[in-house]
Short mmCIF file of C-alpha atoms in Angstrom, two decimals:
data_model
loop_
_atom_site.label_atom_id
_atom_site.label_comp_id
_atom_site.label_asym_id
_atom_site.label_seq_id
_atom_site.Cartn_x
_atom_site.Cartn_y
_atom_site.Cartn_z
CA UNK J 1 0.00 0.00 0.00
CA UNK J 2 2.78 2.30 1.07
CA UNK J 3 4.54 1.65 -2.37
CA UNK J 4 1.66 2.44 -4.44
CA UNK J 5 0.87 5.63 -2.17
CA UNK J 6 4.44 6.65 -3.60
CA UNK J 7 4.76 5.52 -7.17
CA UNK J 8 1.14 7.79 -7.45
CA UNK J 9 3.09 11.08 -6.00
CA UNK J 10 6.13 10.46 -7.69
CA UNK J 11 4.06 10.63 -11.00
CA UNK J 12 2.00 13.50 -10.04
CA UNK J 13 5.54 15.44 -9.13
CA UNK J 14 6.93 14.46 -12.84
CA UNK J 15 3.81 15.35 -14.64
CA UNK J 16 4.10 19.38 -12.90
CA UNK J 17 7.52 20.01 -13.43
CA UNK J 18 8.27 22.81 -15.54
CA UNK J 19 11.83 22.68 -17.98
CA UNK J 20 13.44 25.80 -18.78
CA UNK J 21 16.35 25.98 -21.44
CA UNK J 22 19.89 26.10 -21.01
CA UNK J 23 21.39 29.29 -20.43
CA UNK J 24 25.25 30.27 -20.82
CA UNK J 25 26.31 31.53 -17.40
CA UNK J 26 27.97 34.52 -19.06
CA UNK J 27 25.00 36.03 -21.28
CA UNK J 28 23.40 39.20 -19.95
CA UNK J 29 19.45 39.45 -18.90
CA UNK J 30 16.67 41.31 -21.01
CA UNK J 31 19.75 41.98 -23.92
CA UNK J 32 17.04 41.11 -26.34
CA UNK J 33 14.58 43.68 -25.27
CA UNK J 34 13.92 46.82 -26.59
CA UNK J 35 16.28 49.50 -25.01
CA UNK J 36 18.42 47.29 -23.13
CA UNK J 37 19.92 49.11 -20.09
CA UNK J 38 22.87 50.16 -20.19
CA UNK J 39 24.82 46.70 -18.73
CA UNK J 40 23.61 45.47 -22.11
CA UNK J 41 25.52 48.28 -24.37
CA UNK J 42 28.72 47.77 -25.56
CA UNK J 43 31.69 50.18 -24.22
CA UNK J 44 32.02 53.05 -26.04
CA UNK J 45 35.99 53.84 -24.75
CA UNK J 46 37.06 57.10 -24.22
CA UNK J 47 35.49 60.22 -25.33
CA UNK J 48 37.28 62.64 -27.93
CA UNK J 49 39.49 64.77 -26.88
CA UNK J 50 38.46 68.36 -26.70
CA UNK J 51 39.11 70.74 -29.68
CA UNK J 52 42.27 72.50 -29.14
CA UNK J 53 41.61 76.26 -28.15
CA UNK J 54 41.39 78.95 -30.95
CA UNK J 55 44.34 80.55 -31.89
CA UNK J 56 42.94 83.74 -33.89
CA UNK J 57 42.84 86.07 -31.39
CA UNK J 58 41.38 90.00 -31.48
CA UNK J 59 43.15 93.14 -31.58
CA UNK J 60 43.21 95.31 -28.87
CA UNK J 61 43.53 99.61 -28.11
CA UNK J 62 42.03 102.65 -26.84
CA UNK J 63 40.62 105.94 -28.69
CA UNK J 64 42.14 108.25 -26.48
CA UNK J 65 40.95 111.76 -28.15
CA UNK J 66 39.74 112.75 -31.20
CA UNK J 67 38.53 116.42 -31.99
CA UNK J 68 36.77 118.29 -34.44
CA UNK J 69 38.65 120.38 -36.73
CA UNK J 70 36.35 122.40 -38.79
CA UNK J 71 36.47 122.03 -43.06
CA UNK J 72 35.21 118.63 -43.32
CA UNK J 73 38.27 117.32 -41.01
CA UNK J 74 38.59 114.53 -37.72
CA UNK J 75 41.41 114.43 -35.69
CA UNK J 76 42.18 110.98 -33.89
CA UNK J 77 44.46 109.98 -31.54
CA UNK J 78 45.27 106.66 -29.64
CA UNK J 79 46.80 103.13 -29.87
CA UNK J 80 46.48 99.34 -31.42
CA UNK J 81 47.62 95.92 -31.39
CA UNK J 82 47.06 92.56 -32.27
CA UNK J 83 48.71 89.21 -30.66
CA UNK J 84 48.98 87.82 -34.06
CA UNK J 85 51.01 90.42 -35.58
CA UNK J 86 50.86 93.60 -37.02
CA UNK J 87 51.30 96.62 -37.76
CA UNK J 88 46.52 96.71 -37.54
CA UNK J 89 45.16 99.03 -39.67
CA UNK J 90 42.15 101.65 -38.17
CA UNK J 91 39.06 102.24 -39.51
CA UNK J 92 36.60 104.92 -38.78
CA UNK J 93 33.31 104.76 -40.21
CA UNK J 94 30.09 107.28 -40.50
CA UNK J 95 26.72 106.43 -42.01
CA UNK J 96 28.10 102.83 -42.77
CA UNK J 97 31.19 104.71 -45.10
CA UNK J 98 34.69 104.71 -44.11
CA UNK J 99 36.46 107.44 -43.88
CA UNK J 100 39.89 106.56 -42.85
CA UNK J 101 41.59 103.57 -42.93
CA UNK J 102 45.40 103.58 -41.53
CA UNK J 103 48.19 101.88 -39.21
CA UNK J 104 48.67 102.08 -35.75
CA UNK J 105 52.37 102.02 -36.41
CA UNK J 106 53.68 105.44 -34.68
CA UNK J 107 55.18 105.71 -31.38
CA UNK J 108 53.20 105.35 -28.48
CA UNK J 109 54.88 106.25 -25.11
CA UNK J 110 52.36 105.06 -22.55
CA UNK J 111 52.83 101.27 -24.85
CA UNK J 112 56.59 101.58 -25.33
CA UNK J 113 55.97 100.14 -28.94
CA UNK J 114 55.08 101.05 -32.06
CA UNK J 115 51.40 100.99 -31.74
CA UNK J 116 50.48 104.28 -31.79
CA UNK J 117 48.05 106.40 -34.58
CA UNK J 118 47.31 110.17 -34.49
CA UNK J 119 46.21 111.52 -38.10
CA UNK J 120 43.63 113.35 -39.66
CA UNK J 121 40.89 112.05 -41.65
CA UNK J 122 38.15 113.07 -43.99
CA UNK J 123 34.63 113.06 -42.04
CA UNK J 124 31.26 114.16 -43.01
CA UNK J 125 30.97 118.00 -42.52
CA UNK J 126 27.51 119.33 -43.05
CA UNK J 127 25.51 120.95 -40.46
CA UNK J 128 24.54 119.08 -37.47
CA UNK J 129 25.37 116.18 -35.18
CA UNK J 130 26.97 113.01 -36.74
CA UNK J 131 28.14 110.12 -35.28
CA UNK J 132 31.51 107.93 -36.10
CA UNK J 133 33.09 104.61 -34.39
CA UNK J 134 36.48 103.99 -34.76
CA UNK J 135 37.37 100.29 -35.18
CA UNK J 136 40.89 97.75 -35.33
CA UNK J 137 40.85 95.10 -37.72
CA UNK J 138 41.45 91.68 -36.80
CA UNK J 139 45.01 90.78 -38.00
CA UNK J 140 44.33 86.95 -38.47
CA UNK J 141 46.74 84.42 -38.27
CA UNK J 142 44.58 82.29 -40.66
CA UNK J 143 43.53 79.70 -38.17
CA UNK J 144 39.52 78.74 -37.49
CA UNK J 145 37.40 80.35 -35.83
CA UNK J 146 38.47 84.24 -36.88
CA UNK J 147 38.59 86.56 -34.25
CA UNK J 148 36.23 89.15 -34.79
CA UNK J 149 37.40 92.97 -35.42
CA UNK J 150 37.53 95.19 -31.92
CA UNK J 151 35.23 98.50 -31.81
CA UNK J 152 37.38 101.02 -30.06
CA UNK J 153 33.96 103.47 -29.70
CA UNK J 154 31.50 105.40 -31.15
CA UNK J 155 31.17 109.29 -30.48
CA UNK J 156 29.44 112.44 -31.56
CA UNK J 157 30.94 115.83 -32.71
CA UNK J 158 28.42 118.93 -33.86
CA UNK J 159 29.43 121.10 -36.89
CA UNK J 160 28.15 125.10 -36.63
CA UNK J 161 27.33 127.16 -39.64
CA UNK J 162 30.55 129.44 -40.63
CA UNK J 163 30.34 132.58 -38.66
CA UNK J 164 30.17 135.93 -40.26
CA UNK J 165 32.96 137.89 -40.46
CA UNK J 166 34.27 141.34 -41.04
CA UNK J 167 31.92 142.98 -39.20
CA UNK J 168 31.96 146.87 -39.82
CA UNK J 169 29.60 149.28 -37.57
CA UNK J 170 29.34 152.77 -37.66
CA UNK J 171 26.80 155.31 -36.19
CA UNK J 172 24.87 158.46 -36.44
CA UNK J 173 22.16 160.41 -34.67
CA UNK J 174 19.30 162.52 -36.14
CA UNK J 175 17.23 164.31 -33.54
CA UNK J 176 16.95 162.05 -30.75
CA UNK J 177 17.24 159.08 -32.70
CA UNK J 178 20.61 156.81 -33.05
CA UNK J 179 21.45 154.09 -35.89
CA UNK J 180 23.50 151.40 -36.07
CA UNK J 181 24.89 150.88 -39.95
CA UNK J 182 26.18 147.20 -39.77
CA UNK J 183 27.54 145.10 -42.21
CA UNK J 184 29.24 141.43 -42.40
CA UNK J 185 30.95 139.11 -44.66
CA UNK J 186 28.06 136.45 -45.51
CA UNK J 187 30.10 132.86 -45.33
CA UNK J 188 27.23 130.20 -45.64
CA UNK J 189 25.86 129.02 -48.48
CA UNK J 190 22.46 128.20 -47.07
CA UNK J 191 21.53 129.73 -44.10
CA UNK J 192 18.32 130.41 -43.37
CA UNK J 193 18.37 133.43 -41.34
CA UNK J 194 21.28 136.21 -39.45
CA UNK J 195 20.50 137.17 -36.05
CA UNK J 196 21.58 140.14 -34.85
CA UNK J 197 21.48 141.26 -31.15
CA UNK J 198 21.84 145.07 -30.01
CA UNK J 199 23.01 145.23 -26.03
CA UNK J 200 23.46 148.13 -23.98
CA UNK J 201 23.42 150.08 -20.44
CA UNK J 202 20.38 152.26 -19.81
CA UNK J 203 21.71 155.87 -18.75
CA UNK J 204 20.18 158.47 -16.68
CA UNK J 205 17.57 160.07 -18.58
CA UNK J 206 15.00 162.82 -16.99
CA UNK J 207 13.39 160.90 -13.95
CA UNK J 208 17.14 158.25 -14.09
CA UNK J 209 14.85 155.98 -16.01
CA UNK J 210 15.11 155.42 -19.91
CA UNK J 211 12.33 154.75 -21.78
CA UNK J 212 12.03 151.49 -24.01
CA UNK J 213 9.33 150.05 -26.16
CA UNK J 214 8.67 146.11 -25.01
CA UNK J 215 8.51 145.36 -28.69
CA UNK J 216 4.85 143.98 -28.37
CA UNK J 217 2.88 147.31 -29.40
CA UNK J 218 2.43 148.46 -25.33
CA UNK J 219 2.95 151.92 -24.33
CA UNK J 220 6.92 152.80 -23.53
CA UNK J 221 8.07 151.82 -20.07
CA UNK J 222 10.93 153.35 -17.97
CA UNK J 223 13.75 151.72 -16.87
CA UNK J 224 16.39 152.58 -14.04
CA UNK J 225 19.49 154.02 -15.31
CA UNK J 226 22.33 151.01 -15.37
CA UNK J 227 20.49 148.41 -16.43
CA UNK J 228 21.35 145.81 -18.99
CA UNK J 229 19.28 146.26 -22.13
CA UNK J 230 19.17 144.17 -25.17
CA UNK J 231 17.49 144.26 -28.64
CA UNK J 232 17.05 141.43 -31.22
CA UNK J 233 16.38 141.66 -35.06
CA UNK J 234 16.23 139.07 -37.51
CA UNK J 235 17.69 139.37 -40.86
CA UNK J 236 17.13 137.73 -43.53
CA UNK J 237 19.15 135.04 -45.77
CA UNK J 238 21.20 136.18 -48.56
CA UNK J 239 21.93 133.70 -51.69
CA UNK J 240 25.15 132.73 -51.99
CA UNK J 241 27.78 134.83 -50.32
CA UNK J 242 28.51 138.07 -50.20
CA UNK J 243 28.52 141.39 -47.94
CA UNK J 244 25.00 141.73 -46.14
CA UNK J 245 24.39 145.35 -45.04
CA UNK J 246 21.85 145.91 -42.05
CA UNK J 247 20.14 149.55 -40.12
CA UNK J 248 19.69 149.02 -36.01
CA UNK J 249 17.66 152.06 -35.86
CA UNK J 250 15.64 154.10 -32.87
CA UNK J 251 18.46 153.55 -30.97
CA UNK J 252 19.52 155.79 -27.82
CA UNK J 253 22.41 158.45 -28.47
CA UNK J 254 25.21 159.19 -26.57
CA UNK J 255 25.26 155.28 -25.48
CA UNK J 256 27.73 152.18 -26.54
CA UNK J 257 26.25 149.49 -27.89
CA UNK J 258 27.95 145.86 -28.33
CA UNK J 259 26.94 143.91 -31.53
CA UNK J 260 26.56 140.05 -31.74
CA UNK J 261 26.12 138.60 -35.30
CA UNK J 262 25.17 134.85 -35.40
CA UNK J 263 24.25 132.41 -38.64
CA UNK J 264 21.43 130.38 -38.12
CA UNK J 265 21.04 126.95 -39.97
CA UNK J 266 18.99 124.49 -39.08
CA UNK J 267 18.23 125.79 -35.41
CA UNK J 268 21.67 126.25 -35.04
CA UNK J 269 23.63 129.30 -34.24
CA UNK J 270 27.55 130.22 -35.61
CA UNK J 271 30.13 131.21 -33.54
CA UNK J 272 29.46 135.13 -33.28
CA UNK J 273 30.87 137.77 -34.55
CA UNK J 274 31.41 140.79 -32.56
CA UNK J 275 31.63 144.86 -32.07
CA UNK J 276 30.91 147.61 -30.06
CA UNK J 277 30.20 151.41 -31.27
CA UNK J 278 28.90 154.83 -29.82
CA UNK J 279 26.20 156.38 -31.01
CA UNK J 280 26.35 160.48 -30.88
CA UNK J 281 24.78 162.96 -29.20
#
């Protein structure tokens, strides 16, 4: 009984057993999935070496001054240099033009080198404010990447209409009534306008008050003797050049008056020119 109790468990146990396949002892798990982790990826070695560092490297300087020099003309003054060699050339630019292009090659004795540039160049010399940046080229050494070009800086500088000059004056009194005979040497082509500007001291006069029109149409009002007076006119544009001749009249006698002559172009006054003359008594 025992034996046959057996035989019947021993053939249940044979009947339930599961057989797997044969596995090498070396292969990995899951390899055959898809995206194996990363035990299942073959080594990739080192990594590259970095890329060597560029060797193109950009210039360097300083715009120290520059200035302004009336007829169309920029003076500029500083220093460049490049690691890669030189002499570098200069460049200043306006409204996307250049205007000078030349070597820093003269002394420079704050560098102790040959790196220096003062000259004067061309610039744009209508009326107004323009703008110009000065910039050093990149002297390459023909290696990848190129070094870009180094601004040095960008600045402003305002050109005035020419000033009059040869201003005469001379003066004469009828009655109680003074004028001013002016003239001046007309310089601009295309001005729009001459101001003129009368100034003078009030003087003692009856009651030590002198009396002055406001210029708007209102009765005269007096003003204490020793103060500062001052009378504008306008005068108008003359084509071209030439001599411009211009009356100051109802002016005071006996009194000094000091002349300013500006151009105006463009809102913009020229450096004056200047006199002084007494009227008689």
């Amino acid at each position: 009984m025992r034996r046959t109790r057996a035989f019947v468990v021993g053939l249940l146990a044979a009947a339930t057993a599961v057989v797997l396949p044969a596995v090498p002892a070396n292969a990995a798990p899951y390899c055959d999935r898809p995206n194996p982790p990363p035990i299942c990826n073959e080594d990739p070695g080192d990594p590259p070496p970095p890329p060597p560092p560029p060797s193109d490297k950009s210039p360097v300087g300083a715009l120290e001054s520059y200035q302004y020099l009336g007829g169309a003309q920029l003076r500029v003054s500083g220093w460049a240099s490049d690691a890669n060699g030189g002499p570098v050339r200069v460049r200043v630019r306006a409204y996307n033009y250049d205007y000078g292009l030349f070597y820093a090659d003269q002394y420079h004795a704050g560098r102790g080198g040959w790196v220096g540039f003062s000259t004067t160049v061309p610039i744009p010399g209508t009326y107004g404010t323009h703008e110009f940046c000065a910039y050093v080229e990149n002297y390459r050494d023909w290696t990848t990447p190129v070094a870009p070009d180094r601004l040095l800086g960008c600045h402003t500088y305002k050109v005035e209409p020419p000033a009059p000059t040869g201003l005469t004056l001379s003066a004469s009194t009828h009655y109680t009534d003074s004028t001013i005979r002016m003239s001046w040497l007309d310089n601009s082509w295309n001005e729009q306008r001459y101001h003129v500007s009368v100034n003078w001291i009030s003087r003692g006069h009856d009651k030590s008050c002198w009396e002055v029109w406001d210029g708007e149409g209102l009765p005269p009002r007096c003003m204490p003797s020793g103060t500062a007076m001052r009378k504008d006119y306008t005068v108008t544009a003359n084509p071209g050049t030439g001599r411009i001749y211009f009356d100051a009249t109802g002016l005071a006698p006996n009194t000094f008056f000091n002349i300013i002559v500006n151009t105006v172009q463009d809102g913009r006054f020229s450096p004056a020119a200047t006199g002084g003359v007494k009227t008689p008594e």
